[in-house]
PDB file of N, CA and C in Angstrom:
ATOM      1  N   ALA A   1      -3.788  -3.899  10.792  1.00  0.00           N
ATOM      2  CA  ALA A   1      -2.352  -3.745  10.680  1.00  0.00           C
ATOM      3  C   ALA A   1      -1.895  -3.793   9.237  1.00  0.00           C
ATOM      4  N   LYS A   2      -2.593  -4.555   8.400  1.00  0.00           N
ATOM      5  CA  LYS A   2      -2.204  -4.629   6.993  1.00  0.00           C
ATOM      6  C   LYS A   2      -2.290  -3.266   6.324  1.00  0.00           C
ATOM      7  N   ALA A   3      -3.349  -2.540   6.569  1.00  0.00           N
ATOM      8  CA  ALA A   3      -3.502  -1.239   5.924  1.00  0.00           C
ATOM      9  C   ALA A   3      -2.383  -0.297   6.342  1.00  0.00           C
ATOM     10  N   VAL A   4      -2.021  -0.323   7.594  1.00  0.00           N
ATOM     11  CA  VAL A   4      -0.957   0.548   8.076  1.00  0.00           C
ATOM     12  C   VAL A   4       0.351   0.220   7.382  1.00  0.00           C
ATOM     13  N   SER A   5       0.673  -1.066   7.247  1.00  0.00           N
ATOM     14  CA  SER A   5       1.936  -1.423   6.621  1.00  0.00           C
ATOM     15  C   SER A   5       1.933  -1.136   5.126  1.00  0.00           C
ATOM     16  N   SER A   6       0.757  -0.946   4.534  1.00  0.00           N
ATOM     17  CA  SER A   6       0.685  -0.650   3.104  1.00  0.00           C
ATOM     18  C   SER A   6       1.021   0.803   2.803  1.00  0.00           C
ATOM     19  N   VAL A   7       0.817   1.679   3.730  1.00  0.00           N
ATOM     20  CA  VAL A   7       1.178   3.083   3.554  1.00  0.00           C
ATOM     21  C   VAL A   7       2.586   3.231   4.101  1.00  0.00           C
ATOM     22  N   THR A   8       3.548   3.211   3.182  1.00  0.00           N
ATOM     23  CA  THR A   8       4.939   3.128   3.606  1.00  0.00           C
ATOM     24  C   THR A   8       5.621   4.478   3.738  1.00  0.00           C
ATOM     25  N   THR A   9       5.117   5.459   3.086  1.00  0.00           N
ATOM     26  CA  THR A   9       5.740   6.772   3.154  1.00  0.00           C
ATOM     27  C   THR A   9       4.651   7.825   3.181  1.00  0.00           C
ATOM     28  N   PRO A  10       4.996   9.011   3.598  1.00  0.00           N
ATOM     29  CA  PRO A  10       3.992  10.073   3.517  1.00  0.00           C
ATOM     30  C   PRO A  10       3.639  10.421   2.072  1.00  0.00           C
ATOM     31  N   ASP A  11       4.382   9.851   1.124  1.00  0.00           N
ATOM     32  CA  ASP A  11       4.122  10.117  -0.287  1.00  0.00           C
ATOM     33  C   ASP A  11       3.113   9.167  -0.904  1.00  0.00           C
ATOM     34  N   SER A  12       2.648   8.152  -0.164  1.00  0.00           N
ATOM     35  CA  SER A  12       1.731   7.182  -0.766  1.00  0.00           C
ATOM     36  C   SER A  12       0.348   7.185  -0.127  1.00  0.00           C
ATOM     37  N   GLY A  13       0.135   8.003   0.866  1.00  0.00           N
ATOM     38  CA  GLY A  13      -1.182   8.062   1.490  1.00  0.00           C
ATOM     39  C   GLY A  13      -1.114   8.701   2.855  1.00  0.00           C
ATOM     40  N   TYR A  14      -2.288   8.893   3.415  1.00  0.00           N
ATOM     41  CA  TYR A  14      -2.396   9.452   4.756  1.00  0.00           C
ATOM     42  C   TYR A  14      -2.754   8.341   5.734  1.00  0.00           C
ATOM     43  N   LEU A  15      -2.287   8.446   6.941  1.00  0.00           N
ATOM     44  CA  LEU A  15      -2.743   7.599   8.031  1.00  0.00           C
ATOM     45  C   LEU A  15      -3.514   8.471   9.009  1.00  0.00           C
ATOM     46  N   VAL A  16      -4.637   7.970   9.472  1.00  0.00           N
ATOM     47  CA  VAL A  16      -5.407   8.677  10.493  1.00  0.00           C
ATOM     48  C   VAL A  16      -5.596   7.736  11.674  1.00  0.00           C
ATOM     49  N   PRO A  17      -5.760   8.297  12.836  1.00  0.00           N
ATOM     50  CA  PRO A  17      -5.966   7.447  14.012  1.00  0.00           C
ATOM     51  C   PRO A  17      -7.260   6.635  13.882  1.00  0.00           C
ATOM     52  N   PRO A  18      -7.253   5.418  14.403  1.00  0.00           N
ATOM     53  CA  PRO A  18      -8.479   4.618  14.388  1.00  0.00           C
ATOM     54  C   PRO A  18      -9.591   5.322  15.172  1.00  0.00           C
ATOM     55  N   ASN A  19     -10.799   5.117  14.736  1.00  0.00           N
ATOM     56  CA  ASN A  19     -11.980   5.642  15.440  1.00  0.00           C
ATOM     57  C   ASN A  19     -11.960   7.160  15.594  1.00  0.00           C
ATOM     58  N   ASP A  20     -11.394   7.840  14.596  1.00  0.00           N
ATOM     59  CA  ASP A  20     -11.353   9.307  14.614  1.00  0.00           C
ATOM     60  C   ASP A  20     -11.978   9.831  13.329  1.00  0.00           C
ATOM     61  N   PRO A  21     -13.305   9.888  13.287  1.00  0.00           N
ATOM     62  CA  PRO A  21     -13.973  10.312  12.058  1.00  0.00           C
ATOM     63  C   PRO A  21     -13.642  11.727  11.629  1.00  0.00           C
ATOM     64  N   HIS A  22     -13.311  12.590  12.575  1.00  0.00           N
ATOM     65  CA  HIS A  22     -12.970  13.976  12.221  1.00  0.00           C
ATOM     66  C   HIS A  22     -11.624  14.034  11.492  1.00  0.00           C
ATOM     67  N   ALA A  23     -10.656  13.263  11.960  1.00  0.00           N
ATOM     68  CA  ALA A  23      -9.358  13.219  11.277  1.00  0.00           C
ATOM     69  C   ALA A  23      -9.524  12.631   9.880  1.00  0.00           C
ATOM     70  N   LEU A  24     -10.345  11.588   9.769  1.00  0.00           N
ATOM     71  CA  LEU A  24     -10.603  10.991   8.460  1.00  0.00           C
ATOM     72  C   LEU A  24     -11.275  12.001   7.533  1.00  0.00           C
ATOM     73  N   ALA A  25     -12.277  12.689   8.040  1.00  0.00           N
ATOM     74  CA  ALA A  25     -12.972  13.694   7.234  1.00  0.00           C
ATOM     75  C   ALA A  25     -12.018  14.803   6.787  1.00  0.00           C
ATOM     76  N   ASP A  26     -11.127  15.215   7.665  1.00  0.00           N
ATOM     77  CA  ASP A  26     -10.150  16.255   7.308  1.00  0.00           C
ATOM     78  C   ASP A  26      -9.250  15.800   6.163  1.00  0.00           C
ATOM     79  N   LYS A  27      -8.773  14.555   6.225  1.00  0.00           N
ATOM     80  CA  LYS A  27      -7.882  14.059   5.173  1.00  0.00           C
ATOM     81  C   LYS A  27      -8.635  13.866   3.862  1.00  0.00           C
ATOM     82  N   ILE A  28      -9.879  13.417   3.947  1.00  0.00           N
ATOM     83  CA  ILE A  28     -10.694  13.294   2.729  1.00  0.00           C
ATOM     84  C   ILE A  28     -10.883  14.669   2.106  1.00  0.00           C
ATOM     85  N   ALA A  29     -11.183  15.669   2.921  1.00  0.00           N
ATOM     86  CA  ALA A  29     -11.338  17.038   2.410  1.00  0.00           C
ATOM     87  C   ALA A  29     -10.043  17.527   1.771  1.00  0.00           C
ATOM     88  N   ASP A  30      -8.904  17.218   2.406  1.00  0.00           N
ATOM     89  CA  ASP A  30      -7.609  17.602   1.827  1.00  0.00           C
ATOM     90  C   ASP A  30      -7.443  16.988   0.438  1.00  0.00           C
ATOM     91  N   LEU A  31      -7.772  15.701   0.325  1.00  0.00           N
ATOM     92  CA  LEU A  31      -7.621  15.019  -0.964  1.00  0.00           C
ATOM     93  C   LEU A  31      -8.581  15.575  -2.017  1.00  0.00           C
ATOM     94  N   LEU A  32      -9.803  15.833  -1.612  1.00  0.00           N
ATOM     95  CA  LEU A  32     -10.781  16.379  -2.562  1.00  0.00           C
ATOM     96  C   LEU A  32     -10.352  17.752  -3.074  1.00  0.00           C
ATOM     97  N   GLY A  33      -9.645  18.496  -2.242  1.00  0.00           N
ATOM     98  CA  GLY A  33      -9.250  19.846  -2.615  1.00  0.00           C
ATOM     99  C   GLY A  33      -7.896  19.966  -3.295  1.00  0.00           C
ATOM    100  N   ASP A  34      -7.192  18.859  -3.458  1.00  0.00           N
ATOM    101  CA  ASP A  34      -5.828  18.947  -3.988  1.00  0.00           C
ATOM    102  C   ASP A  34      -5.566  17.844  -5.016  1.00  0.00           C
ATOM    103  N   GLN A  35      -5.811  18.163  -6.266  1.00  0.00           N
ATOM    104  CA  GLN A  35      -5.632  17.183  -7.347  1.00  0.00           C
ATOM    105  C   GLN A  35      -4.181  16.746  -7.462  1.00  0.00           C
ATOM    106  N   ALA A  36      -3.255  17.642  -7.198  1.00  0.00           N
ATOM    107  CA  ALA A  36      -1.833  17.314  -7.325  1.00  0.00           C
ATOM    108  C   ALA A  36      -1.422  16.238  -6.318  1.00  0.00           C
ATOM    109  N   ILE A  37      -1.889  16.342  -5.076  1.00  0.00           N
ATOM    110  CA  ILE A  37      -1.520  15.330  -4.082  1.00  0.00           C
ATOM    111  C   ILE A  37      -2.199  14.002  -4.405  1.00  0.00           C
ATOM    112  N   ARG A  38      -3.438  14.042  -4.916  1.00  0.00           N
ATOM    113  CA  ARG A  38      -4.099  12.793  -5.331  1.00  0.00           C
ATOM    114  C   ARG A  38      -3.299  12.103  -6.424  1.00  0.00           C
ATOM    115  N   ALA A  39      -2.845  12.865  -7.399  1.00  0.00           N
ATOM    116  CA  ALA A  39      -2.062  12.293  -8.497  1.00  0.00           C
ATOM    117  C   ALA A  39      -0.731  11.748  -7.981  1.00  0.00           C
ATOM    118  N   SER A  40      -0.111  12.470  -7.075  1.00  0.00           N
ATOM    119  CA  SER A  40       1.154  12.025  -6.506  1.00  0.00           C
ATOM    120  C   SER A  40       0.973  10.740  -5.704  1.00  0.00           C
ATOM    121  N   PHE A  41      -0.046  10.684  -4.854  1.00  0.00           N
ATOM    122  CA  PHE A  41      -0.328   9.470  -4.086  1.00  0.00           C
ATOM    123  C   PHE A  41      -0.587   8.291  -5.028  1.00  0.00           C
ATOM    124  N   THR A  42      -1.330   8.539  -6.084  1.00  0.00           N
ATOM    125  CA  THR A  42      -1.648   7.476  -7.041  1.00  0.00           C
ATOM    126  C   THR A  42      -0.385   6.921  -7.677  1.00  0.00           C
ATOM    127  N   ARG A  43       0.470   7.800  -8.173  1.00  0.00           N
ATOM    128  CA  ARG A  43       1.728   7.355  -8.798  1.00  0.00           C
ATOM    129  C   ARG A  43       2.597   6.571  -7.821  1.00  0.00           C
ATOM    130  N   ASN A  44       2.775   7.129  -6.632  1.00  0.00           N
ATOM    131  CA  ASN A  44       3.650   6.502  -5.649  1.00  0.00           C
ATOM    132  C   ASN A  44       3.091   5.177  -5.136  1.00  0.00           C
ATOM    133  N   ALA A  45       1.808   5.124  -4.886  1.00  0.00           N
ATOM    134  CA  ALA A  45       1.200   3.881  -4.402  1.00  0.00           C
ATOM    135  C   ALA A  45       1.282   2.795  -5.480  1.00  0.00           C
ATOM    136  N   ARG A  46       1.052   3.173  -6.724  1.00  0.00           N
ATOM    137  CA  ARG A  46       1.148   2.190  -7.816  1.00  0.00           C
ATOM    138  C   ARG A  46       2.570   1.629  -7.917  1.00  0.00           C
ATOM    139  N   ARG A  47       3.559   2.506  -7.817  1.00  0.00           N
ATOM    140  CA  ARG A  47       4.952   2.065  -7.880  1.00  0.00           C
ATOM    141  C   ARG A  47       5.253   1.082  -6.750  1.00  0.00           C
ATOM    142  N   ILE A  48       4.791   1.388  -5.559  1.00  0.00           N
ATOM    143  CA  ILE A  48       5.021   0.508  -4.408  1.00  0.00           C
ATOM    144  C   ILE A  48       4.368  -0.850  -4.628  1.00  0.00           C
ATOM    145  N   VAL A  49       3.146  -0.868  -5.107  1.00  0.00           N
ATOM    146  CA  VAL A  49       2.452  -2.139  -5.357  1.00  0.00           C
ATOM    147  C   VAL A  49       3.176  -2.934  -6.430  1.00  0.00           C
ATOM    148  N   GLU A  50       3.582  -2.271  -7.501  1.00  0.00           N
ATOM    149  CA  GLU A  50       4.281  -2.983  -8.578  1.00  0.00           C
ATOM    150  C   GLU A  50       5.612  -3.560  -8.097  1.00  0.00           C
ATOM    151  N   GLU A  51       6.296  -2.863  -7.193  1.00  0.00           N
ATOM    152  CA  GLU A  51       7.573  -3.351  -6.668  1.00  0.00           C
ATOM    153  C   GLU A  51       7.388  -4.507  -5.692  1.00  0.00           C
ATOM    154  N   ARG A  52       6.362  -4.452  -4.888  1.00  0.00           N
ATOM    155  CA  ARG A  52       6.175  -5.450  -3.828  1.00  0.00           C
ATOM    156  C   ARG A  52       5.338  -6.651  -4.230  1.00  0.00           C
ATOM    157  N   PHE A  53       4.474  -6.485  -5.196  1.00  0.00           N
ATOM    158  CA  PHE A  53       3.510  -7.529  -5.492  1.00  0.00           C
ATOM    159  C   PHE A  53       3.522  -7.941  -6.962  1.00  0.00           C
ATOM    160  N   SER A  54       4.696  -7.952  -7.569  1.00  0.00           N
ATOM    161  CA  SER A  54       4.782  -8.369  -8.963  1.00  0.00           C
ATOM    162  C   SER A  54       4.449  -9.849  -9.079  1.00  0.00           C
ATOM    163  N   VAL A  55       4.115 -10.277 -10.276  1.00  0.00           N
ATOM    164  CA  VAL A  55       3.801 -11.678 -10.513  1.00  0.00           C
ATOM    165  C   VAL A  55       4.982 -12.560 -10.121  1.00  0.00           C
ATOM    166  N   SER A  56       6.185 -12.156 -10.468  1.00  0.00           N
ATOM    167  CA  SER A  56       7.346 -12.993 -10.156  1.00  0.00           C
ATOM    168  C   SER A  56       7.577 -13.086  -8.644  1.00  0.00           C
ATOM    169  N   ILE A  57       7.375 -12.018  -7.925  1.00  0.00           N
ATOM    170  CA  ILE A  57       7.543 -12.050  -6.469  1.00  0.00           C
ATOM    171  C   ILE A  57       6.492 -12.954  -5.836  1.00  0.00           C
ATOM    172  N   GLU A  58       5.236 -12.777  -6.232  1.00  0.00           N
ATOM    173  CA  GLU A  58       4.156 -13.575  -5.657  1.00  0.00           C
ATOM    174  C   GLU A  58       4.281 -15.044  -6.042  1.00  0.00           C
ATOM    175  N   THR A  59       4.730 -15.323  -7.262  1.00  0.00           N
ATOM    176  CA  THR A  59       4.944 -16.703  -7.690  1.00  0.00           C
ATOM    177  C   THR A  59       6.043 -17.352  -6.856  1.00  0.00           C
ATOM    178  N   GLY A  60       7.103 -16.616  -6.593  1.00  0.00           N
ATOM    179  CA  GLY A  60       8.187 -17.122  -5.753  1.00  0.00           C
ATOM    180  C   GLY A  60       7.712 -17.435  -4.343  1.00  0.00           C
ATOM    181  N   LYS A  61       6.876 -16.570  -3.784  1.00  0.00           N
ATOM    182  CA  LYS A  61       6.331 -16.813  -2.449  1.00  0.00           C
ATOM    183  C   LYS A  61       5.480 -18.084  -2.436  1.00  0.00           C
ATOM    184  N   LEU A  62       4.669 -18.233  -3.456  1.00  0.00           N
ATOM    185  CA  LEU A  62       3.809 -19.410  -3.545  1.00  0.00           C
ATOM    186  C   LEU A  62       4.636 -20.682  -3.705  1.00  0.00           C
ATOM    187  N   LEU A  63       5.668 -20.628  -4.525  1.00  0.00           N
ATOM    188  CA  LEU A  63       6.544 -21.783  -4.719  1.00  0.00           C
ATOM    189  C   LEU A  63       7.212 -22.173  -3.401  1.00  0.00           C
ATOM    190  N   ARG A  64       7.730 -21.178  -2.654  1.00  0.00           N
ATOM    191  CA  ARG A  64       8.356 -21.476  -1.366  1.00  0.00           C
ATOM    192  C   ARG A  64       7.349 -22.079  -0.384  1.00  0.00           C
ATOM    193  N   LEU A  65       6.119 -21.597  -0.412  1.00  0.00           N
ATOM    194  CA  LEU A  65       5.077 -22.159   0.451  1.00  0.00           C
ATOM    195  C   LEU A  65       4.830 -23.621   0.106  1.00  0.00           C
ATOM    196  N   PHE A  66       4.712 -23.930  -1.184  1.00  0.00           N
ATOM    197  CA  PHE A  66       4.484 -25.313  -1.611  1.00  0.00           C
ATOM    198  C   PHE A  66       5.676 -26.200  -1.248  1.00  0.00           C
ATOM    199  N   GLN A  67       6.882 -25.674  -1.436  1.00  0.00           N
ATOM    200  CA  GLN A  67       8.074 -26.447  -1.097  1.00  0.00           C
ATOM    201  C   GLN A  67       8.129 -26.743   0.402  1.00  0.00           C
ATOM    202  N   THR A  68       7.777 -25.783   1.196  1.00  0.00           N
ATOM    203  CA  THR A  68       7.739 -25.987   2.632  1.00  0.00           C
ATOM    204  C   THR A  68       6.676 -27.026   2.997  1.00  0.00           C
ATOM    205  N   ALA A  69       5.534 -26.950   2.350  1.00  0.00           N
ATOM    206  CA  ALA A  69       4.440 -27.874   2.645  1.00  0.00           C
ATOM    207  C   ALA A  69       4.805 -29.322   2.337  1.00  0.00           C
ATOM    208  N   VAL A  70       5.612 -29.545   1.312  1.00  0.00           N
ATOM    209  CA  VAL A  70       5.980 -30.925   0.939  1.00  0.00           C
ATOM    210  C   VAL A  70       7.353 -31.299   1.450  1.00  0.00           C
ATOM    211  N   GLY A  71       7.999 -30.396   2.191  1.00  0.00           N
ATOM    212  CA  GLY A  71       9.294 -30.708   2.796  1.00  0.00           C
ATOM    213  C   GLY A  71      10.470 -30.607   1.871  1.00  0.00           C
ATOM    214  N   VAL A  72      10.372 -29.812   0.823  1.00  0.00           N
ATOM    215  CA  VAL A  72      11.491 -29.588  -0.100  1.00  0.00           C
ATOM    216  C   VAL A  72      12.096 -28.231   0.229  1.00  0.00           C
ATOM    217  N   ASN A  73      13.418 -28.180   0.320  1.00  0.00           N
ATOM    218  CA  ASN A  73      14.067 -26.897   0.606  1.00  0.00           C
ATOM    219  C   ASN A  73      14.343 -26.244  -0.675  1.00  0.00           C
TER     220      ASN A  73
END
């Protein structure tokens, strides 16, 4: 489920059905044959990761976890 939620738009990657090697092979072939879409996916995926997983965001999550663990709101 984590991998599915990481691909948020059709602009950041392809989703293929589980246990479907032919669909996976087709998408790999598409990527190998299209440098422009690979570059686009790379840019978009990087932007998504930088927005969702910045140091400040992750630090805030960790701080809230610690506060919850010790009973501080």
